mmCIF file of C-alpha atoms in Angstrom:
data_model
loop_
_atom_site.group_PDB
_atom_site.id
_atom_site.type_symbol
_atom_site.label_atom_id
_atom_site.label_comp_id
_atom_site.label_asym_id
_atom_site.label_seq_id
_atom_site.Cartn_x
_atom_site.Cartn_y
_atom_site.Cartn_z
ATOM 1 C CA UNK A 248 -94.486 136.120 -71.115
ATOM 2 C CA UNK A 249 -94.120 139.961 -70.742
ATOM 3 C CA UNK A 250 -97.042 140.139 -68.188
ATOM 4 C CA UNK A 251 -98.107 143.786 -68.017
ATOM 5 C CA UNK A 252 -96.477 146.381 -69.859
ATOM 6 C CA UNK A 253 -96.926 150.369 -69.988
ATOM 7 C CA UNK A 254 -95.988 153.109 -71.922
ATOM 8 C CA UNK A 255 -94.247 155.418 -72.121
ATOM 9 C CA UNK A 256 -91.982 155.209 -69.075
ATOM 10 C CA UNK A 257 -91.815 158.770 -68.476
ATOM 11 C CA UNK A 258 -93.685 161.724 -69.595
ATOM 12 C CA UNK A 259 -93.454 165.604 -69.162
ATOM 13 C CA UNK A 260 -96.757 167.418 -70.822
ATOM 14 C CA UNK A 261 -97.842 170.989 -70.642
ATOM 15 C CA UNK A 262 -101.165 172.014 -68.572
ATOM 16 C CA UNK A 263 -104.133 171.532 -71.101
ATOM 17 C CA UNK A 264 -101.911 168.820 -73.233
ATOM 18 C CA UNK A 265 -103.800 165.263 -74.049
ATOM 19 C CA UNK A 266 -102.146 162.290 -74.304
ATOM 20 C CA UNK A 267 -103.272 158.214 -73.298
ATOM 21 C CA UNK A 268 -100.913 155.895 -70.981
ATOM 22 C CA UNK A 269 -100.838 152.739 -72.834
ATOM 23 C CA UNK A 270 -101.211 149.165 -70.914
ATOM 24 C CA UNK A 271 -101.753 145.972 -72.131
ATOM 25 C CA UNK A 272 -101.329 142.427 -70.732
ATOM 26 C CA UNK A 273 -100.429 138.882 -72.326
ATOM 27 C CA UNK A 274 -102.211 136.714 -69.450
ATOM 28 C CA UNK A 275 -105.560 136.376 -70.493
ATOM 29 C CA UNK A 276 -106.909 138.944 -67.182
ATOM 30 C CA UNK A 277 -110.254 139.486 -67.178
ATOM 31 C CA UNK A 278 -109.408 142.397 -64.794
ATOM 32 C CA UNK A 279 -107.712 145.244 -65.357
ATOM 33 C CA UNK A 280 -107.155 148.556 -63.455
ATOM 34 C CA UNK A 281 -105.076 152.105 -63.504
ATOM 35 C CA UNK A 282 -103.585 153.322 -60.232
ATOM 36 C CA UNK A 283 -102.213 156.589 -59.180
ATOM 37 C CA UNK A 284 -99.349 156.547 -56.455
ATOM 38 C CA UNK A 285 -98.531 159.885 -54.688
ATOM 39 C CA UNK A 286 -96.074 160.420 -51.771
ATOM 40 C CA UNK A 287 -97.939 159.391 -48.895
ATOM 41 C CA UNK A 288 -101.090 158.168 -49.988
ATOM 42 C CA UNK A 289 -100.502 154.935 -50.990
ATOM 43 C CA UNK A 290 -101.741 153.751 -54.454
ATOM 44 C CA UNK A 291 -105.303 155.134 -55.415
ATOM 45 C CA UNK A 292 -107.658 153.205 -57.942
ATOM 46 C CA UNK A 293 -108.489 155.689 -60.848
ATOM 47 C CA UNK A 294 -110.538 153.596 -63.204
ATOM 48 C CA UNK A 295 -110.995 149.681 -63.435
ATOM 49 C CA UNK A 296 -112.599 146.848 -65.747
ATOM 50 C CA UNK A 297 -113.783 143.394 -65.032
ATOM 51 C CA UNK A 298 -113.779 142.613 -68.677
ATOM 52 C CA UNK A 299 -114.103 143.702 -72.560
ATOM 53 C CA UNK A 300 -116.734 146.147 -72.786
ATOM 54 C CA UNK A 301 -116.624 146.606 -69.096
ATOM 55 C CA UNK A 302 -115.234 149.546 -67.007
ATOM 56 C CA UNK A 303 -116.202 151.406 -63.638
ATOM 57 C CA UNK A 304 -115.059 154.425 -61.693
ATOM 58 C CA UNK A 305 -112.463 153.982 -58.906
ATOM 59 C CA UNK A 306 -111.657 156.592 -56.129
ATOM 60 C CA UNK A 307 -110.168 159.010 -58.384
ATOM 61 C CA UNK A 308 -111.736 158.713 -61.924
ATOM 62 C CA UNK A 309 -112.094 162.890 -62.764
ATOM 63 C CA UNK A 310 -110.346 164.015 -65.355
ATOM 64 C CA UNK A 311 -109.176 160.332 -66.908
ATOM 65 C CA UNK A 312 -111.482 158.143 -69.323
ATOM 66 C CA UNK A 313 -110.522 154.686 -70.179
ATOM 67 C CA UNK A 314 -112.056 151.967 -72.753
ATOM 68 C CA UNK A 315 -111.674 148.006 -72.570
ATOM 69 C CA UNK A 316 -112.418 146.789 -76.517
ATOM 70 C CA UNK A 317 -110.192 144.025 -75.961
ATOM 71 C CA UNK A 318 -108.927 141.600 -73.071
ATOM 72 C CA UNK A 319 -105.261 142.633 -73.354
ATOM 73 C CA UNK A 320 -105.392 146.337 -74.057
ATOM 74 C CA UNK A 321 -106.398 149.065 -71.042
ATOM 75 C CA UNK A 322 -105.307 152.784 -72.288
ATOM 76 C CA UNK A 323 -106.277 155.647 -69.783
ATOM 77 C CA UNK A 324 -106.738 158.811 -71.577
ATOM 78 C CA UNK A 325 -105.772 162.144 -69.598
ATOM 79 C CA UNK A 326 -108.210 164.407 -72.067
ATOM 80 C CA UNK A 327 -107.009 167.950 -70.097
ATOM 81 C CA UNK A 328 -103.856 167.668 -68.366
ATOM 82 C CA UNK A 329 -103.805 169.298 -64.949
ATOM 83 C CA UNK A 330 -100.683 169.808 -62.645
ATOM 84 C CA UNK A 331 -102.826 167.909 -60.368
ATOM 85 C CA UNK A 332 -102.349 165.200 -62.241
ATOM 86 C CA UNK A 333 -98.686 164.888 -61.685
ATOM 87 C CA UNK A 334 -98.356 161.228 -60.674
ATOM 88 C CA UNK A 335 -97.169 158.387 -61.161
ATOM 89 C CA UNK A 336 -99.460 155.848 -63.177
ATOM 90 C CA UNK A 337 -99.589 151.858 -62.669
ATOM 91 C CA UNK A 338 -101.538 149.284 -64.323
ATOM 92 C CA UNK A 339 -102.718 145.996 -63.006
ATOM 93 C CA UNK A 340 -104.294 143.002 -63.958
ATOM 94 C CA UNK A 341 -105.523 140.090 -62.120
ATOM 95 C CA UNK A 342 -107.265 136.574 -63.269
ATOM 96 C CA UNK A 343 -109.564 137.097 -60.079
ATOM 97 C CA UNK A 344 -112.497 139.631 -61.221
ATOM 98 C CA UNK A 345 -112.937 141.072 -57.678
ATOM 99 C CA UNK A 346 -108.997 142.495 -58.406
ATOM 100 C CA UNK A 347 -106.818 140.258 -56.093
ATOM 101 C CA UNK A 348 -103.300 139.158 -56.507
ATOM 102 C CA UNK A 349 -102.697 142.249 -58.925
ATOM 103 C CA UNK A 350 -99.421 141.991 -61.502
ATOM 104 C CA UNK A 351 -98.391 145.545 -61.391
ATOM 105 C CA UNK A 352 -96.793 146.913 -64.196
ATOM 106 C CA UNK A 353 -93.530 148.814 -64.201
ATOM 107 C CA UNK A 354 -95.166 152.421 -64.397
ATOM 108 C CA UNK A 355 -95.405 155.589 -65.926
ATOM 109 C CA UNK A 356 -94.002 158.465 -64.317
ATOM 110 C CA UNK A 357 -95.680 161.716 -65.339
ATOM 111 C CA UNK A 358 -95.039 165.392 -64.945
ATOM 112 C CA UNK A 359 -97.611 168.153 -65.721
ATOM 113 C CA UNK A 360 -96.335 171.457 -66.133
ATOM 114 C CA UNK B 763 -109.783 159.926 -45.546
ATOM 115 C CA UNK B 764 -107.724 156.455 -45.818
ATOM 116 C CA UNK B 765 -109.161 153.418 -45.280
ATOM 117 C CA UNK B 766 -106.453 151.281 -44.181
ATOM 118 C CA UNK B 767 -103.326 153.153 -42.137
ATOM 119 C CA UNK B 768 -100.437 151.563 -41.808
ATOM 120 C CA UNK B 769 -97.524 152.139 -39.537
ATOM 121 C CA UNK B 770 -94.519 153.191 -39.036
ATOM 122 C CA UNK B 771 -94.350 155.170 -42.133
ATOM 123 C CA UNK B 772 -90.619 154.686 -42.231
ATOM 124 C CA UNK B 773 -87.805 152.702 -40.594
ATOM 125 C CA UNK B 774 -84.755 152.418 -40.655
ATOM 126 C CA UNK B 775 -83.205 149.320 -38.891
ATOM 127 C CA UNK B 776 -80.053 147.689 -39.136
ATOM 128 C CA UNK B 777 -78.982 144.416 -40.935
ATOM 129 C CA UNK B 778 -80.105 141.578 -38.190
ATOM 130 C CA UNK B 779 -82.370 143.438 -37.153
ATOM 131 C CA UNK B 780 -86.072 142.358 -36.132
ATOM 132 C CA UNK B 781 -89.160 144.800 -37.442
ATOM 133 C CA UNK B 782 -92.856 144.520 -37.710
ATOM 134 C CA UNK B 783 -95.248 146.658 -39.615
ATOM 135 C CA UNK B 784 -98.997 147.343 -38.741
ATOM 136 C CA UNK B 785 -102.023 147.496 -40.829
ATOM 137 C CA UNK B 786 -104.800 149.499 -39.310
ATOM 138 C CA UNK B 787 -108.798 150.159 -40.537
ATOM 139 C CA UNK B 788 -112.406 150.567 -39.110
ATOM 140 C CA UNK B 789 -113.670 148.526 -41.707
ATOM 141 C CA UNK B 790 -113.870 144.957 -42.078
ATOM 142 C CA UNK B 791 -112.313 143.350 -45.089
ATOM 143 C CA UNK B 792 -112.989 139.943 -46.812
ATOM 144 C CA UNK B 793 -109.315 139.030 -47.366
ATOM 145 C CA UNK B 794 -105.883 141.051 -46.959
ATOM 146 C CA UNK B 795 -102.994 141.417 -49.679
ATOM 147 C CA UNK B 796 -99.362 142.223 -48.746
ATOM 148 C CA UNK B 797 -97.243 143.992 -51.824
ATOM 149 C CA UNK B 798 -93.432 144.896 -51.824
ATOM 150 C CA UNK B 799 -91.953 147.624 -54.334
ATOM 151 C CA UNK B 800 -89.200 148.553 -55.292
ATOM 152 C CA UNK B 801 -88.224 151.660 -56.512
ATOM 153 C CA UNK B 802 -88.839 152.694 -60.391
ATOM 154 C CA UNK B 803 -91.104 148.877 -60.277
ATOM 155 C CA UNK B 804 -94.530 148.425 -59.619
ATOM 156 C CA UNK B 805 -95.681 146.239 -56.351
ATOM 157 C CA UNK B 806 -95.147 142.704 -56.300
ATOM 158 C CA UNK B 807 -97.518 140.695 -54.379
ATOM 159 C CA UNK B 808 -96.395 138.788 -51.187
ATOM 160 C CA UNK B 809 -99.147 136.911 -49.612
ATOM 161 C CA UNK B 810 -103.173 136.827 -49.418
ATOM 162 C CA UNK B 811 -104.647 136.197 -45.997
ATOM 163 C CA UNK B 812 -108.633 135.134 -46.042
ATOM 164 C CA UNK B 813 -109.490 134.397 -42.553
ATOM 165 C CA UNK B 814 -109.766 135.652 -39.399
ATOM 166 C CA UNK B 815 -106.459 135.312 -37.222
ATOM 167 C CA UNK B 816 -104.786 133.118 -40.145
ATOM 168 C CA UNK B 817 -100.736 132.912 -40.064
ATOM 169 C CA UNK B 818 -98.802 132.566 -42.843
ATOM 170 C CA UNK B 819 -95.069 132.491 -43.081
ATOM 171 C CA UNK B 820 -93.125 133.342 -46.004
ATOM 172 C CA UNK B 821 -89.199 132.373 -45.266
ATOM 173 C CA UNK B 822 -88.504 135.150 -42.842
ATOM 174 C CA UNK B 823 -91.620 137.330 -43.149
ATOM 175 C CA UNK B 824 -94.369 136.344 -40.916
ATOM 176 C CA UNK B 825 -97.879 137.316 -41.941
ATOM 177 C CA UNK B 826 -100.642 137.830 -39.509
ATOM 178 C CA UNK B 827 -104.592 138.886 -39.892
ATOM 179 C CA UNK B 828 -106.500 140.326 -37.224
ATOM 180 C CA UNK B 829 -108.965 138.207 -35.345
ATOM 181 C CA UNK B 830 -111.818 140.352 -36.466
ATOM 182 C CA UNK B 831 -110.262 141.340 -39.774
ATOM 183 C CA UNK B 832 -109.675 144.772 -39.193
ATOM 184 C CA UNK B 833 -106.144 144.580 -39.541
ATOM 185 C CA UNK B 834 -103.029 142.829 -40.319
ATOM 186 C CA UNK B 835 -99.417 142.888 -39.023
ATOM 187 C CA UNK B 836 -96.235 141.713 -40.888
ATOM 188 C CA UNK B 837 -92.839 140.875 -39.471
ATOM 189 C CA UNK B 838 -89.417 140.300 -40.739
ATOM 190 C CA UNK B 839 -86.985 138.556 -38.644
ATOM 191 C CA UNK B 840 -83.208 139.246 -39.020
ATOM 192 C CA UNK B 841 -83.857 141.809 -41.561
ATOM 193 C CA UNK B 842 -81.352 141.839 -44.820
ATOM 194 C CA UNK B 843 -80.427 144.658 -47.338
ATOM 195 C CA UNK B 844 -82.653 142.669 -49.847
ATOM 196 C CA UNK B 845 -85.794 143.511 -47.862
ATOM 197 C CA UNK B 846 -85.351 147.399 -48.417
ATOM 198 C CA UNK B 847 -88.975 148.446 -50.204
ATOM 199 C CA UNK B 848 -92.025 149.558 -50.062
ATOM 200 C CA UNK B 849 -94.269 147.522 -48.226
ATOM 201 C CA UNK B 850 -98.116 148.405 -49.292
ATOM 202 C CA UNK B 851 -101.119 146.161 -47.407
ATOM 203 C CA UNK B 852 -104.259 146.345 -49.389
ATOM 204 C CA UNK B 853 -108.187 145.356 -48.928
ATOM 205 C CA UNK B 854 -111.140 144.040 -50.673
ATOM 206 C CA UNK B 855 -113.868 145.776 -48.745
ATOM 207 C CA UNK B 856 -116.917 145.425 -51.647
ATOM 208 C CA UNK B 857 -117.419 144.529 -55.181
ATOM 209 C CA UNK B 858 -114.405 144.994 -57.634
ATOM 210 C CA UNK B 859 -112.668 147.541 -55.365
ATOM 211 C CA UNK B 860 -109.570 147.003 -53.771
ATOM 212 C CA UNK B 861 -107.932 149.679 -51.089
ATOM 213 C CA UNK B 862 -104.434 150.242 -50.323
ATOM 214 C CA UNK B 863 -102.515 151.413 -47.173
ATOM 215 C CA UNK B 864 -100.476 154.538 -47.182
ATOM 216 C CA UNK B 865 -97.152 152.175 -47.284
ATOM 217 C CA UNK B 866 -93.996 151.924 -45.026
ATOM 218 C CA UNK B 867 -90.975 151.923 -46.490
ATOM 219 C CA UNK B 868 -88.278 150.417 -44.887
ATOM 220 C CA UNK B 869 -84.407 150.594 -45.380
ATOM 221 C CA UNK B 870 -82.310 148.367 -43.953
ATOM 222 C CA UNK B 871 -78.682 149.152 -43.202
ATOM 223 C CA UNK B 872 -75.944 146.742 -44.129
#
């Protein structure tokens, strides 16, 4: 099993550029989520999903819209990019709906310019 | 504001070397999660503590959750080169919505 995968691995845009952060997971999760990790403050939920058809705002959701149309696919879409938004991007899934014992995948690191 | 600080936010110890690492919050959580990562990896989870003042023990990592389940505590005994990382505790406070610490990451010196 691959377990979580992302892609691309790294990513440099321009300010205003578009562009989705693919994720997608062989394990049969009901959950899914997107992260954000910055120096110093620890990972930050951005958007998350409890099931097809089913997603909810984290801490962080502005400026990122994601869709769930099938159990093994999360994409977040970044429809404005913003230097703000220089991060770098995980997604999880979990077999427990409430989001325990995450599988993290390997990441995405992105650069806005 | 973060909900759950944890402390130190670095160290550096030698190879032998004992080290614990604090989880901190005002709130109370339901269960606690312990991650480790690795650098250019995403966390990897260590161990899930449920109940108040539960123990659990994972080789040489001890895992400890508060009494009132404000906060948790982890420590290594003899640390190794292998346990250089990222350590991340995280918390399900309400619904679907898990909360991570700010991290320590610790390097240990062969």
């Amino acid at each position: 099993n691959a377990g979580v995968t992302q892609t691309p691995k790294f990513q440099v845009l321009k300010t205003g550029q578009s562009m989705t952060l693919q994720c997608a997971q062989d394990m049969n999760h009901e959950y899914m989520s997107w992260y954000r990790q910055d120096p110093g403050m620890g990972l930050r939920l951005i958007h998350y999903s409890v099931g097809a058809g089913i997603t909810d705002q984290g801490e962080v959701p502005n400026g990122y819209n994601v869709s769930r149309s099938t159990t093994e696919d999360f994409p977040l879409r970044l429809l404005s990019a913003a230097p703000s938004q220089t991060s770098v991007y995980f997604c999880a899934s979990s077999f427990d709906r409430r989001g325990e014992k995450l599988f993290f995948g390997s990441g995405t690191q992105l650069s806005v310019l | 504001t973060q909900l759950l600080e944890q402390s130190p936010q670095f160290l550096s110890i030698q190879e032998g070397e004992n080290l614990t690492v604090y989880c901190n919050s005002s709130s109370v959580f339901s269960s606690l999660q312990w991650y480790r990562q690795e650098p250019g990896e995403g966390p990897v989870l260590l161990v899930t503590v449920v109940t108040g003042g539960e123990v659990k023990k994972l080789k040489r990592l001890t895992f400890q959750f508060g009494d009132a389940r404000k906060d948790s505590s982890l420590h290594i005994t003899a640390a190794q080169p292998g346990d250089t990382g990222l350590y991340l505790c995280a918390g399900a406070e309400t619904g679907n919505q898990f909360y991570f610490g700010t991290g320590t990451s610790l390097t240990v010196i062969p």
